[in-house]
CSV table of C-alpha atoms in Angstrom, one decimal:
chain,number,residue,atom,x,y,z
A,1,MET,CA,-73.3,58.1,-123.9
A,2,GLN,CA,-70.0,59.7,-126.0
A,3,GLY,CA,-67.1,58.2,-125.2
A,4,GLY,CA,-63.4,57.0,-126.4
A,5,VAL,CA,-59.7,56.1,-125.9
A,6,ARG,CA,-57.0,57.9,-126.4
A,7,LYS,CA,-53.4,58.2,-126.5
A,8,ARG,CA,-51.9,60.9,-124.3
A,9,GLY,CA,-48.0,60.5,-124.2
A,10,ALA,CA,-46.6,57.0,-123.2
A,11,THR,CA,-50.0,56.6,-121.9
A,12,TRP,CA,-53.5,56.3,-122.9
A,13,SER,CA,-57.0,58.2,-121.0
A,14,TYR,CA,-60.5,57.4,-121.7
A,15,TYR,CA,-63.1,59.6,-121.6
A,16,PHE,CA,-67.2,59.9,-122.0
A,17,ASP,CA,-69.9,62.6,-121.4
A,18,LEU,CA,-71.5,63.2,-118.6
A,19,GLY,CA,-74.4,65.9,-120.0
A,20,LYS,CA,-75.6,69.1,-118.7
A,21,VAL,CA,-74.9,70.2,-115.4
A,22,ASP,CA,-76.0,73.3,-114.4
A,23,GLY,CA,-76.2,74.2,-118.0
A,24,LYS,CA,-72.9,73.3,-118.4
A,25,ARG,CA,-71.0,70.3,-120.3
A,26,LYS,CA,-69.3,68.0,-118.4
A,27,ARG,CA,-66.8,65.2,-119.3
A,28,LYS,CA,-65.5,62.3,-117.6
A,29,GLU,CA,-61.7,61.2,-118.5
A,30,LYS,CA,-59.6,59.1,-116.9
A,31,GLY,CA,-55.5,58.6,-117.8
A,32,GLY,CA,-52.5,56.5,-116.5
A,33,PHE,CA,-53.0,53.4,-118.4
A,34,ARG,CA,-50.7,51.3,-120.2
A,35,THR,CA,-52.7,50.1,-123.1
A,36,LYS,CA,-55.3,51.3,-125.3
A,37,LYS,CA,-57.2,48.1,-124.1
A,38,VAL,CA,-56.6,48.1,-120.9
A,39,ALA,CA,-57.8,52.4,-121.6
A,40,GLU,CA,-60.8,50.9,-123.6
A,41,ALA,CA,-61.9,48.4,-120.8
A,42,ALA,CA,-61.9,50.7,-117.8
A,43,LEU,CA,-63.9,53.1,-120.1
A,44,ALA,CA,-67.1,50.2,-120.3
A,45,ALA,CA,-66.1,49.7,-116.8
A,46,ALA,CA,-66.7,53.2,-115.5
A,47,MET,CA,-69.6,53.9,-118.2
A,48,SER,CA,-71.5,50.7,-116.6
A,49,GLU,CA,-70.7,52.0,-112.8
A,50,TYR,CA,-72.3,55.7,-114.6
A,51,ASN,CA,-75.7,54.0,-116.1
A,52,HIS,CA,-76.5,51.8,-112.9
A,53,ALA,CA,-75.5,53.9,-110.4
A,54,GLY,CA,-75.8,57.3,-112.1
A,55,MET,CA,-73.0,59.0,-111.0
A,56,VAL,CA,-68.9,58.0,-112.0
A,57,PHE,CA,-67.8,56.5,-109.0
A,58,GLU,CA,-65.2,59.0,-108.2
A,59,PRO,CA,-63.8,57.3,-105.1
A,60,SER,CA,-64.0,54.5,-106.8
A,61,SER,CA,-60.9,53.6,-105.4
A,62,ILE,CA,-61.7,54.1,-101.9
A,63,THR,CA,-61.2,51.1,-98.6
A,64,VAL,CA,-63.5,50.3,-96.7
A,65,SER,CA,-61.6,52.1,-94.2
A,66,ASP,CA,-61.8,55.1,-94.8
A,67,TYR,CA,-65.5,54.9,-96.5
A,68,LEU,CA,-66.6,53.6,-92.9
A,69,ASP,CA,-64.2,57.0,-91.0
A,70,GLN,CA,-66.5,58.6,-93.8
A,71,TRP,CA,-69.8,57.3,-92.8
A,72,TYR,CA,-69.1,57.7,-89.4
A,73,GLU,CA,-68.4,61.6,-89.4
A,74,LEU,CA,-70.9,62.5,-91.7
A,75,SER,CA,-73.8,60.0,-90.5
A,76,CYS,CA,-73.7,58.6,-87.1
A,77,LYS,CA,-72.5,61.4,-85.4
A,78,LEU,CA,-75.6,63.8,-86.2
A,79,ASN,CA,-78.3,61.4,-86.3
A,80,LEU,CA,-77.4,58.6,-83.9
A,81,LYS,CA,-77.2,58.5,-79.8
A,82,TYR,CA,-74.1,59.4,-78.4
A,83,ASN,CA,-74.3,56.1,-76.4
A,84,THR,CA,-75.6,54.3,-79.6
A,85,GLN,CA,-72.5,56.0,-81.8
A,86,ILE,CA,-69.6,54.6,-79.7
A,87,GLY,CA,-71.6,51.2,-79.8
A,88,TYR,CA,-71.1,51.2,-83.5
A,89,LEU,CA,-67.8,52.8,-83.2
A,90,ARG,CA,-66.4,50.1,-81.7
A,91,ILE,CA,-68.2,47.5,-84.2
A,92,ILE,CA,-66.6,49.5,-87.0
A,93,GLU,CA,-62.8,49.9,-85.5
A,94,SER,CA,-62.9,45.9,-84.1
A,95,HIS,CA,-64.7,43.9,-86.3
A,96,LEU,CA,-65.4,45.5,-89.6
A,97,LYS,CA,-61.7,47.7,-90.4
A,98,PRO,CA,-59.9,44.5,-89.8
A,99,LYS,CA,-61.9,42.3,-91.5
A,100,PHE,CA,-62.6,44.5,-94.6
A,101,GLY,CA,-60.4,47.2,-94.4
A,102,SER,CA,-58.5,47.8,-97.6
A,103,TYR,CA,-61.4,45.7,-99.8
A,104,LYS,CA,-62.1,48.7,-101.9
A,105,LEU,CA,-66.2,49.5,-101.2
A,106,LYS,CA,-67.4,48.3,-104.9
A,107,SER,CA,-65.0,45.0,-104.1
A,108,ILE,CA,-67.7,44.0,-101.2
A,109,THR,CA,-70.3,41.5,-102.8
A,110,PRO,CA,-73.1,38.6,-101.3
A,111,THR,CA,-70.5,36.2,-101.5
A,112,VAL,CA,-68.0,38.0,-99.4
A,113,LEU,CA,-70.7,39.0,-96.8
A,114,GLN,CA,-72.6,35.2,-96.4
A,115,GLU,CA,-68.6,33.6,-95.7
A,116,TYR,CA,-68.3,36.4,-93.3
A,117,ALA,CA,-71.2,36.1,-91.2
A,118,ASN,CA,-71.2,32.6,-91.6
A,119,SER,CA,-67.4,32.6,-89.3
A,120,LEU,CA,-68.9,34.9,-87.1
A,121,LYS,CA,-71.5,31.6,-86.4
A,122,SER,CA,-68.5,29.1,-86.4
A,123,SER,CA,-66.4,31.5,-84.0
A,124,GLY,CA,-69.4,30.9,-81.2
A,125,TYR,CA,-70.7,35.0,-81.1
A,126,SER,CA,-74.2,35.2,-79.8
A,127,LYS,CA,-77.1,36.4,-82.1
A,128,SER,CA,-77.0,39.7,-80.8
A,129,HIS,CA,-73.5,39.9,-81.2
A,130,LEU,CA,-73.5,38.8,-85.0
A,131,VAL,CA,-76.9,40.1,-86.3
A,132,GLY,CA,-75.3,43.8,-84.7
A,133,ILE,CA,-71.9,43.6,-86.6
A,134,LEU,CA,-73.8,42.6,-89.8
A,135,SER,CA,-76.5,45.6,-89.3
A,136,VAL,CA,-74.6,48.3,-88.4
A,137,PHE,CA,-71.5,47.5,-91.9
A,138,SER,CA,-75.4,47.1,-94.2
A,139,ALA,CA,-76.6,50.5,-92.6
A,140,ALA,CA,-73.3,52.1,-94.0
A,141,LEU,CA,-73.5,50.3,-97.4
A,142,ASN,CA,-77.3,51.8,-97.3
A,143,TYR,CA,-75.6,54.9,-96.6
A,144,ALA,CA,-73.1,54.5,-100.1
A,145,VAL,CA,-75.9,53.5,-102.1
A,146,GLU,CA,-78.6,56.9,-101.1
A,147,PRO,CA,-77.5,59.3,-100.4
A,148,MET,CA,-74.2,58.7,-101.5
A,149,ARG,CA,-74.5,56.9,-104.6
A,150,TYR,CA,-71.4,55.2,-104.3
A,151,ILE,CA,-73.1,52.1,-104.9
A,152,ALA,CA,-75.9,50.6,-107.3
A,153,SER,CA,-77.0,48.6,-103.9
A,154,ASN,CA,-76.8,46.7,-101.0
A,155,PRO,CA,-75.3,43.8,-100.7
A,156,MET,CA,-76.2,42.2,-97.6
A,157,GLN,CA,-79.4,42.8,-98.9
A,158,TYR,CA,-79.2,38.9,-100.5
A,159,VAL,CA,-77.2,37.7,-97.4
A,160,LYS,CA,-79.1,35.3,-95.1
A,161,PHE,CA,-78.2,35.6,-91.3
A,162,PRO,CA,-76.9,32.6,-90.3
A,163,LYS,CA,-78.9,30.5,-87.3
A,164,VAL,CA,-77.5,31.5,-84.0
A,165,GLU,CA,-79.1,29.4,-80.8
A,166,LYS,CA,-80.3,32.2,-78.6
A,167,ALA,CA,-79.1,31.4,-75.2
A,168,PRO,CA,-82.3,32.8,-72.9
A,169,LYS,CA,-80.7,35.4,-70.9
A,170,GLU,CA,-80.9,35.1,-67.0
A,171,ARG,CA,-83.5,37.6,-65.5
A,172,ILE,CA,-82.7,37.6,-61.6
A,173,ILE,CA,-85.8,38.2,-59.5
A,174,LEU,CA,-84.9,38.7,-56.4
A,175,ALA,CA,-86.5,36.7,-53.0
A,176,LEU,CA,-87.3,39.2,-49.8
A,177,ASP,CA,-84.9,37.6,-47.9
A,178,ASP,CA,-82.4,38.5,-50.6
A,179,TRP,CA,-82.9,41.7,-50.6
A,180,LYS,CA,-83.1,42.1,-46.5
A,181,LYS,CA,-79.1,41.2,-46.7
A,182,ILE,CA,-78.0,43.3,-49.2
A,183,ILE,CA,-80.2,46.5,-47.1
A,184,GLY,CA,-78.8,45.8,-44.3
A,185,ARG,CA,-75.1,45.0,-46.1
A,186,PHE,CA,-75.4,48.6,-46.9
A,187,PRO,CA,-77.8,50.3,-44.3
A,188,PRO,CA,-78.3,54.0,-44.0
A,189,GLY,CA,-75.6,56.3,-44.0
A,190,SER,CA,-73.7,53.6,-46.6
A,191,ARG,CA,-73.2,55.6,-50.4
A,192,TYR,CA,-75.2,53.3,-51.7
A,193,HIS,CA,-78.5,52.6,-49.8
A,194,ILE,CA,-80.4,55.4,-51.1
A,195,PRO,CA,-79.6,53.9,-54.9
A,196,LEU,CA,-81.0,51.0,-53.9
A,197,MET,CA,-83.6,52.1,-51.8
A,198,ILE,CA,-84.6,53.7,-55.3
A,199,GLY,CA,-84.5,50.8,-57.7
A,200,PHE,CA,-85.8,48.6,-55.6
A,201,TYR,CA,-89.4,50.3,-54.3
A,202,THR,CA,-89.5,52.2,-57.7
A,203,GLY,CA,-87.9,50.1,-60.4
A,204,LEU,CA,-86.5,53.1,-62.2
A,205,ARG,CA,-83.6,52.4,-64.5
A,206,ILE,CA,-80.1,52.8,-63.5
A,207,SER,CA,-79.7,55.9,-65.5
A,208,GLU,CA,-82.6,57.5,-64.1
A,209,ALA,CA,-82.3,56.8,-60.9
A,210,PHE,CA,-78.4,58.0,-60.7
A,211,ALA,CA,-80.0,61.0,-62.9
A,212,LEU,CA,-82.4,62.2,-59.8
A,213,THR,CA,-81.9,65.6,-58.2
A,214,TRP,CA,-83.5,66.8,-55.2
A,215,ASP,CA,-85.9,69.2,-57.1
A,216,ASP,CA,-87.2,65.5,-59.0
A,217,ILE,CA,-88.6,64.2,-55.1
A,218,ASP,CA,-91.7,65.6,-54.4
A,219,PHE,CA,-92.3,65.1,-50.6
A,220,ASP,CA,-96.2,66.3,-50.3
A,221,THR,CA,-96.9,64.0,-53.7
A,222,ARG,CA,-94.5,61.7,-52.4
A,223,SER,CA,-93.7,61.3,-56.0
A,224,ILE,CA,-90.7,61.3,-58.4
A,225,SER,CA,-90.5,63.0,-61.4
A,226,VAL,CA,-88.2,61.2,-64.3
A,227,ASN,CA,-87.4,63.6,-67.1
A,228,LYS,CA,-83.9,62.6,-67.5
A,229,GLN,CA,-81.6,60.0,-67.4
A,230,VAL,CA,-77.5,59.8,-66.9
A,231,VAL,CA,-75.3,59.4,-69.4
A,232,LYS,CA,-70.6,59.4,-69.3
A,233,ARG,CA,-69.8,60.7,-72.6
A,234,HIS,CA,-66.0,60.8,-73.7
A,235,PHE,CA,-64.2,63.6,-75.0
A,236,GLY,CA,-63.8,63.8,-78.6
A,237,ALA,CA,-60.5,62.1,-80.6
A,238,ASP,CA,-59.7,60.1,-77.6
A,239,VAL,CA,-62.8,57.3,-77.8
A,240,ARG,CA,-61.8,56.6,-80.9
A,241,LYS,CA,-58.4,56.5,-80.3
A,242,ALA,CA,-58.8,54.5,-77.4
A,243,ILE,CA,-60.9,51.9,-78.9
A,244,GLU,CA,-58.3,51.4,-82.1
A,245,LYS,CA,-56.1,50.8,-79.0
A,246,LYS,CA,-58.5,48.3,-77.3
A,247,GLY,CA,-58.8,50.3,-74.3
A,248,LYS,CA,-60.6,52.9,-71.7
A,249,LYS,CA,-57.3,54.3,-69.8
A,250,ALA,CA,-56.3,56.5,-72.2
A,251,MET,CA,-60.9,57.6,-72.5
A,252,ARG,CA,-61.1,61.1,-70.6
A,253,SER,CA,-65.0,60.9,-69.5
A,254,SER,CA,-67.4,63.3,-68.1
A,255,TRP,CA,-71.1,62.4,-67.1
A,256,TYR,CA,-73.9,64.6,-68.4
A,257,PHE,CA,-77.6,65.2,-68.2
A,258,THR,CA,-79.6,63.7,-71.1
A,259,THR,CA,-83.5,63.1,-72.3
A,260,THR,CA,-84.8,60.3,-71.0
A,261,LYS,CA,-84.8,56.7,-73.2
A,262,THR,CA,-88.5,57.5,-74.4
A,263,GLY,CA,-91.3,59.5,-74.2
A,264,ALA,CA,-92.6,57.2,-71.8
A,265,SER,CA,-90.0,57.0,-69.7
A,266,THR,CA,-90.9,60.8,-69.2
A,267,ARG,CA,-92.9,60.1,-65.7
A,268,ALA,CA,-93.9,61.0,-62.3
A,269,VAL,CA,-93.9,57.4,-59.9
A,270,ARG,CA,-95.2,57.5,-56.8
A,271,PHE,CA,-93.2,55.8,-53.7
A,272,GLY,CA,-95.1,54.5,-50.2
A,273,GLU,CA,-94.2,55.2,-46.5
A,274,THR,CA,-90.7,53.3,-46.4
A,275,LEU,CA,-88.8,55.2,-49.3
A,276,TYR,CA,-90.1,58.3,-48.3
A,277,ARG,CA,-88.1,57.6,-44.8
A,278,ALA,CA,-85.2,56.9,-46.7
A,279,LEU,CA,-85.5,59.6,-48.5
A,280,LYS,CA,-86.3,62.2,-45.8
A,281,ARG,CA,-83.8,61.0,-43.8
A,282,GLU,CA,-81.0,61.0,-46.3
A,283,HIS,CA,-82.1,64.6,-47.5
A,284,THR,CA,-81.0,66.1,-43.8
A,285,GLU,CA,-78.0,64.3,-43.7
A,286,GLN,CA,-76.6,65.7,-45.9
A,287,LEU,CA,-77.5,69.4,-45.1
A,288,LYS,CA,-75.9,67.9,-41.9
A,289,ASN,CA,-72.7,67.1,-44.3
A,290,GLU,CA,-72.3,69.9,-46.3
A,291,LEU,CA,-72.2,72.0,-43.1
A,292,ASN,CA,-70.0,69.3,-41.6
A,293,TYR,CA,-67.6,69.2,-44.6
A,294,ALA,CA,-67.8,73.1,-45.1
A,295,GLU,CA,-65.4,74.6,-48.0
A,296,TYR,CA,-64.2,70.8,-48.0
A,297,TYR,CA,-67.2,69.2,-49.1
A,298,THR,CA,-68.0,68.5,-53.0
A,299,ILE,CA,-71.1,70.1,-54.6
A,300,HIS,CA,-72.0,70.0,-59.0
A,301,VAL,CA,-72.7,72.8,-61.1
A,302,LEU,CA,-74.5,72.6,-64.6
A,303,LYS,CA,-72.2,73.7,-68.1
A,304,ASN,CA,-74.2,73.0,-71.3
A,305,GLU,CA,-72.4,72.5,-74.0
A,306,LEU,CA,-73.3,71.3,-77.5
A,307,ASP,CA,-73.4,68.0,-78.6
A,308,GLU,CA,-72.4,66.6,-82.5
A,309,LYS,CA,-75.9,67.3,-83.3
A,310,GLY,CA,-75.6,70.4,-82.2
A,311,ASN,CA,-78.1,69.9,-79.2
A,312,GLU,CA,-78.0,71.8,-75.8
A,313,MET,CA,-76.7,69.2,-73.0
A,314,GLN,CA,-75.2,69.9,-69.6
A,315,ARG,CA,-72.1,68.5,-67.8
A,316,ILE,CA,-72.4,68.2,-63.9
A,317,VAL,CA,-69.5,68.9,-62.9
A,318,PRO,CA,-67.8,68.7,-59.5
A,319,VAL,CA,-66.2,71.3,-57.6
A,320,GLN,CA,-64.8,72.1,-53.8
A,321,LYS,CA,-67.7,74.3,-51.9
A,322,CYS,CA,-64.1,76.7,-51.4
A,323,LEU,CA,-64.3,77.7,-55.3
A,324,GLU,CA,-66.9,80.1,-56.2
A,325,SER,CA,-68.8,79.8,-59.4
A,326,ALA,CA,-71.3,80.9,-61.7
A,327,LEU,CA,-72.8,77.9,-63.0
A,328,PRO,CA,-75.6,77.2,-61.3
A,329,ARG,CA,-76.0,74.4,-58.5
A,330,VAL,CA,-77.3,70.9,-59.1
A,331,ARG,CA,-77.8,68.6,-56.0
A,332,MET,CA,-77.7,65.3,-56.4
A,333,VAL,CA,-79.9,62.5,-54.6
A,334,CYS,CA,-76.7,59.8,-54.7
A,335,ILE,CA,-74.2,60.8,-53.3
A,336,ALA,CA,-71.5,59.9,-51.0
A,337,GLU,CA,-71.0,61.8,-47.6
A,338,ASN,CA,-68.7,64.0,-48.8
A,339,GLY,CA,-71.0,64.5,-51.2
A,340,GLU,CA,-68.7,63.3,-54.3
A,341,TYR,CA,-71.5,61.5,-57.4
A,342,THR,CA,-72.0,58.1,-56.8
A,343,SER,CA,-71.9,57.6,-60.7
A,344,THR,CA,-73.4,54.1,-61.9
A,345,ASP,CA,-69.2,53.7,-62.8
A,346,SER,CA,-68.9,53.8,-58.2
A,347,PHE,CA,-71.8,51.6,-58.3
A,348,LYS,CA,-70.2,48.7,-59.4
A,349,TYR,CA,-68.0,47.8,-55.9
A,350,CYS,CA,-71.7,47.5,-54.6
A,351,SER,CA,-72.3,45.3,-57.0
A,352,ARG,CA,-68.9,43.4,-56.7
A,353,ILE,CA,-69.6,42.4,-52.6
A,354,ILE,CA,-73.3,41.8,-53.4
A,355,HIS,CA,-71.8,39.0,-55.5
A,356,LYS,CA,-68.3,37.9,-53.7
A,357,GLU,CA,-69.7,38.4,-50.3
A,358,LEU,CA,-73.2,38.0,-50.0
A,359,LEU,CA,-72.9,35.1,-52.8
A,360,LEU,CA,-75.5,36.3,-54.5
A,361,ALA,CA,-76.8,36.7,-58.2
A,362,PHE,CA,-77.1,40.7,-59.0
A,363,ASP,CA,-77.0,43.8,-60.8
A,364,TYR,CA,-79.4,47.2,-61.4
A,365,HIS,CA,-81.7,45.6,-63.2
A,366,SER,CA,-82.3,42.6,-61.3
A,367,LEU,CA,-83.7,46.0,-58.9
A,368,ARG,CA,-86.5,47.0,-61.9
A,369,HIS,CA,-87.2,43.1,-62.6
A,370,THR,CA,-87.8,42.7,-59.0
A,371,HIS,CA,-90.4,45.3,-58.6
A,372,ALA,CA,-92.6,44.8,-61.9
A,373,THR,CA,-93.0,40.9,-60.4
A,374,ILE,CA,-93.7,41.9,-57.0
A,375,LEU,CA,-96.5,43.9,-59.0
A,376,ILE,CA,-97.6,41.7,-61.0
A,377,GLU,CA,-97.4,38.8,-58.5
A,378,SER,CA,-99.4,41.0,-55.8
A,379,GLY,CA,-102.4,41.7,-58.6
A,380,ALA,CA,-101.8,45.2,-60.0
A,381,ASP,CA,-103.2,46.4,-62.9
A,382,VAL,CA,-100.5,45.0,-65.9
A,383,LYS,CA,-101.0,48.6,-67.5
A,384,ASP,CA,-100.3,50.8,-64.1
A,385,VAL,CA,-97.1,48.9,-64.3
A,386,GLN,CA,-96.4,49.8,-68.2
A,387,THR,CA,-96.8,53.1,-67.2
A,388,ARG,CA,-94.4,53.4,-63.6
A,389,LEU,CA,-92.0,51.5,-65.6
A,390,GLY,CA,-91.5,53.9,-68.2
A,391,HIS,CA,-92.5,51.4,-71.2
A,392,SER,CA,-93.9,52.6,-75.0
A,393,ASN,CA,-95.6,49.3,-75.6
A,394,ILE,CA,-97.7,47.2,-73.1
A,395,GLN,CA,-95.7,44.0,-74.8
A,396,THR,CA,-92.4,45.0,-72.9
A,397,THR,CA,-93.2,44.5,-69.5
A,398,LEU,CA,-95.2,41.7,-69.9
A,399,GLN,CA,-92.4,40.2,-72.5
A,400,THR,CA,-89.5,41.3,-70.9
A,401,TYR,CA,-90.6,42.2,-66.9
A,402,VAL,CA,-93.4,39.8,-66.2
A,403,HIS,CA,-93.3,35.3,-66.1
A,404,ASP,CA,-95.1,33.1,-65.0
A,405,THR,CA,-93.8,32.4,-61.1
A,406,GLU,CA,-95.0,29.7,-58.5
A,407,LYS,CA,-96.4,32.5,-57.1
A,408,MET,CA,-98.9,33.6,-60.0
A,409,THR,CA,-99.7,30.4,-60.9
A,410,GLU,CA,-101.0,29.6,-57.6
A,411,ARG,CA,-103.4,32.6,-57.4
A,412,SER,CA,-104.5,31.8,-60.9
A,413,VAL,CA,-105.6,27.7,-59.7
A,414,ASP,CA,-107.3,29.4,-56.3
A,415,LEU,CA,-109.0,32.5,-58.6
A,416,PHE,CA,-110.6,29.7,-60.8
A,417,GLU,CA,-111.6,27.4,-57.6
A,418,GLN,CA,-113.6,30.7,-56.9
A,419,ALA,CA,-114.9,32.0,-59.9
A,420,THR,CA,-116.3,28.1,-60.5
A,421,THR,CA,-117.6,26.9,-56.9
A,422,ALA,CA,-119.1,30.5,-55.9
């Protein structure tokens, strides 16, 4: 590879041959150096970088902040699920930019990263949070290597993640007496009664339960078709602005139907007499309420839109019944008396009441956890429980939702006694 330096006016420049690109000989030249010695040093660095990375690092002066913006637009928005995108963006704006934003991308070294990893541990971050931050940066640096070829290798590969003792995650299993208190506090007629009943008697995820429409309920076979989930999406630039300001109030949002979490999550879940009666009663009441509220009743229509990847998605749009709409109507299962949608955000009020008034540990996922545990304690086949919960891997069912309980221990002893004394 041929190269050299030359004086141009009052400053020096370096140049070297890049070979042929598309049949034409290309040459790299950069000027503005004060002395010949400085130009020669810059030439050596540029040629070395070209040899190791396969290109002259054209944006060698790009900051980490600018690069992360570029990576988010070119890669994250096209390849990640929406909620994952938002999670990455929060890490970028809240952690990576404040720490490394002013750094030149090529100046990020294993030493700098190791010191940062250690500081996260010293600051008291949990293992999952620490790994999450470093993993996002590592993914960004991988993209800088390939396909961008901005750097020769990912310096994160040499970093040892510090060991952080993982605090055991609280898994709430509701006692039946506690469940009775909860459902007694939110009886039929409460907008939270049906979401609670669905969670307890089917084990659906919160995003699945609040996505249900009456078309998903088959009263003849007593089964629920789980074929979508609901997700809250924020609008465009508002997301970045709100995250940069570390606030949510400026974020405009709507609820959307999206695909289920995994392929195994799309399933049919059977239900028994108790939930059957509750759903039947709710369906009848909703029809009566719509007649009573007349034109003031809130209905929901679906508007087709495109996500960042160009895939179709459906926005759930609330409109008053008196306003005509050419968009197709959708009948949500979880609604208030006047037809307003009861969302996962709305359900937070129910959780606060359970915490503060009933003094019970609770979240919606505890209904799912309780459902699975009761099934296993009662002798249900673990494979059936896996299918019912929509897990792709049976190990998830065993490790995440099914734990030893006093009842399981006693049943194991009784079974062994029966087998050895028969």
